[in-house]
């Protein structure tokens, strides 16, 4: 078959995934941890989101930013976060936990509903809050124990 026909074959994605898994052995573990982060995001988001505001998305993005700051700064400074753990925890779990796609959708949705002030407040809180939460995470990092 032609390249075009091959790329449209239903098993093409499975073959591509297999090639990635073989060529990049961290793909499957990162994907599994990303799935865990997504489930955690769903649970927290479902618990906190109300009809009036997307509190769940803000919470996961701010908490995720804090944890990324904490884990990266503590792990690197204290020596317990190697390159593999960094990929699995930060890229996998926390990458799946935080979500910019929901943030983008919800901001546009507020604008589309004519709620410009709500959209600006939501975007401002998220954009300013994420790095603002990473700073205390980084500041708390030295309090965590060093690697043995």
PDB file of N, CA and C in Angstrom, residues 37-50 53-61 97 99 106:
ATOM      1  N   UNK A  37      -1.868  10.678  36.709  1.00  0.00           N
ATOM      2  CA  UNK A  37      -2.058  12.117  36.891  1.00  0.00           C
ATOM      3  C   UNK A  37      -3.399  12.579  36.354  1.00  0.00           C
ATOM      4  N   UNK A  38      -3.811  12.025  35.216  1.00  0.00           N
ATOM      5  CA  UNK A  38      -5.114  12.386  34.636  1.00  0.00           C
ATOM      6  C   UNK A  38      -6.263  11.957  35.547  1.00  0.00           C
ATOM      7  N   UNK A  39      -6.162  10.779  36.124  1.00  0.00           N
ATOM      8  CA  UNK A  39      -7.209  10.307  37.043  1.00  0.00           C
ATOM      9  C   UNK A  39      -7.256  11.205  38.270  1.00  0.00           C
ATOM     10  N   UNK A  40      -6.101  11.564  38.807  1.00  0.00           N
ATOM     11  CA  UNK A  40      -6.067  12.468  39.953  1.00  0.00           C
ATOM     12  C   UNK A  40      -6.663  13.829  39.593  1.00  0.00           C
ATOM     13  N   UNK A  41      -6.340  14.322  38.397  1.00  0.00           N
ATOM     14  CA  UNK A  41      -6.907  15.597  37.944  1.00  0.00           C
ATOM     15  C   UNK A  41      -8.425  15.496  37.867  1.00  0.00           C
ATOM     16  N   UNK A  42      -8.929  14.408  37.312  1.00  0.00           N
ATOM     17  CA  UNK A  42     -10.371  14.204  37.204  1.00  0.00           C
ATOM     18  C   UNK A  42     -11.026  14.205  38.583  1.00  0.00           C
ATOM     19  N   UNK A  43     -10.438  13.487  39.538  1.00  0.00           N
ATOM     20  CA  UNK A  43     -11.014  13.396  40.877  1.00  0.00           C
ATOM     21  C   UNK A  43     -11.025  14.753  41.573  1.00  0.00           C
ATOM     22  N   UNK A  44      -9.891  15.446  41.552  1.00  0.00           N
ATOM     23  CA  UNK A  44      -9.819  16.763  42.189  1.00  0.00           C
ATOM     24  C   UNK A  44     -10.738  17.743  41.471  1.00  0.00           C
ATOM     25  N   UNK A  45     -10.697  17.731  40.135  1.00  0.00           N
ATOM     26  CA  UNK A  45     -11.546  18.634  39.362  1.00  0.00           C
ATOM     27  C   UNK A  45     -13.018  18.404  39.611  1.00  0.00           C
ATOM     28  N   UNK A  46     -13.425  17.154  39.671  1.00  0.00           N
ATOM     29  CA  UNK A  46     -14.833  16.822  39.922  1.00  0.00           C
ATOM     30  C   UNK A  46     -15.259  17.252  41.318  1.00  0.00           C
ATOM     31  N   UNK A  47     -14.364  17.126  42.252  1.00  0.00           N
ATOM     32  CA  UNK A  47     -14.666  17.454  43.633  1.00  0.00           C
ATOM     33  C   UNK A  47     -14.814  18.967  43.831  1.00  0.00           C
ATOM     34  N   UNK A  48     -13.987  19.764  43.120  1.00  0.00           N
ATOM     35  CA  UNK A  48     -13.939  21.200  43.385  1.00  0.00           C
ATOM     36  C   UNK A  48     -14.697  22.079  42.395  1.00  0.00           C
ATOM     37  N   UNK A  49     -14.918  21.629  41.185  1.00  0.00           N
ATOM     38  CA  UNK A  49     -15.553  22.488  40.187  1.00  0.00           C
ATOM     39  C   UNK A  49     -17.030  22.673  40.510  1.00  0.00           C
ATOM     40  N   UNK A  50     -17.456  23.908  40.422  1.00  0.00           N
ATOM     41  CA  UNK A  50     -18.852  24.280  40.632  1.00  0.00           C
ATOM     42  C   UNK A  50     -19.346  24.972  39.372  1.00  0.00           C
ATOM     43  N   UNK A  53     -17.729  28.582  38.619  1.00  0.00           N
ATOM     44  CA  UNK A  53     -16.323  28.836  38.281  1.00  0.00           C
ATOM     45  C   UNK A  53     -15.570  27.518  38.170  1.00  0.00           C
ATOM     46  N   UNK A  54     -14.534  27.499  37.392  1.00  0.00           N
ATOM     47  CA  UNK A  54     -13.731  26.286  37.167  1.00  0.00           C
ATOM     48  C   UNK A  54     -12.678  26.127  38.267  1.00  0.00           C
ATOM     49  N   UNK A  55     -13.148  26.003  39.509  1.00  0.00           N
ATOM     50  CA  UNK A  55     -12.229  25.897  40.644  1.00  0.00           C
ATOM     51  C   UNK A  55     -11.347  24.653  40.563  1.00  0.00           C
ATOM     52  N   UNK A  56     -11.870  23.578  40.034  1.00  0.00           N
ATOM     53  CA  UNK A  56     -11.093  22.340  39.945  1.00  0.00           C
ATOM     54  C   UNK A  56      -9.866  22.497  39.056  1.00  0.00           C
ATOM     55  N   UNK A  57     -10.033  23.135  37.910  1.00  0.00           N
ATOM     56  CA  UNK A  57      -8.897  23.332  37.008  1.00  0.00           C
ATOM     57  C   UNK A  57      -7.869  24.258  37.642  1.00  0.00           C
ATOM     58  N   UNK A  58      -8.337  25.322  38.273  1.00  0.00           N
ATOM     59  CA  UNK A  58      -7.397  26.223  38.956  1.00  0.00           C
ATOM     60  C   UNK A  58      -6.658  25.459  40.049  1.00  0.00           C
ATOM     61  N   UNK A  59      -7.371  24.661  40.826  1.00  0.00           N
ATOM     62  CA  UNK A  59      -6.743  23.923  41.923  1.00  0.00           C
ATOM     63  C   UNK A  59      -5.672  22.968  41.422  1.00  0.00           C
ATOM     64  N   UNK A  60      -5.968  22.190  40.375  1.00  0.00           N
ATOM     65  CA  UNK A  60      -4.958  21.235  39.904  1.00  0.00           C
ATOM     66  C   UNK A  60      -3.765  21.964  39.296  1.00  0.00           C
ATOM     67  N   UNK A  61      -4.014  23.073  38.599  1.00  0.00           N
ATOM     68  CA  UNK A  61      -2.888  23.799  38.011  1.00  0.00           C
ATOM     69  C   UNK A  61      -2.021  24.460  39.071  1.00  0.00           C
ATOM     70  N   UNK A  97      -1.437  15.567  35.554  1.00  0.00           N
ATOM     71  CA  UNK A  97      -2.282  16.208  36.564  1.00  0.00           C
ATOM     72  C   UNK A  97      -2.650  17.641  36.174  1.00  0.00           C
ATOM     73  N   UNK A  99      -3.194  20.913  33.597  1.00  0.00           N
ATOM     74  CA  UNK A  99      -3.853  20.952  32.301  1.00  0.00           C
ATOM     75  C   UNK A  99      -3.971  22.359  31.746  1.00  0.00           C
ATOM     76  N   UNK A 106     -11.777  26.663  29.033  1.00  0.00           N
ATOM     77  CA  UNK A 106     -12.631  27.352  29.985  1.00  0.00           C
ATOM     78  C   UNK A 106     -12.546  28.865  29.830  1.00  0.00           C
TER      79      UNK A 106
END
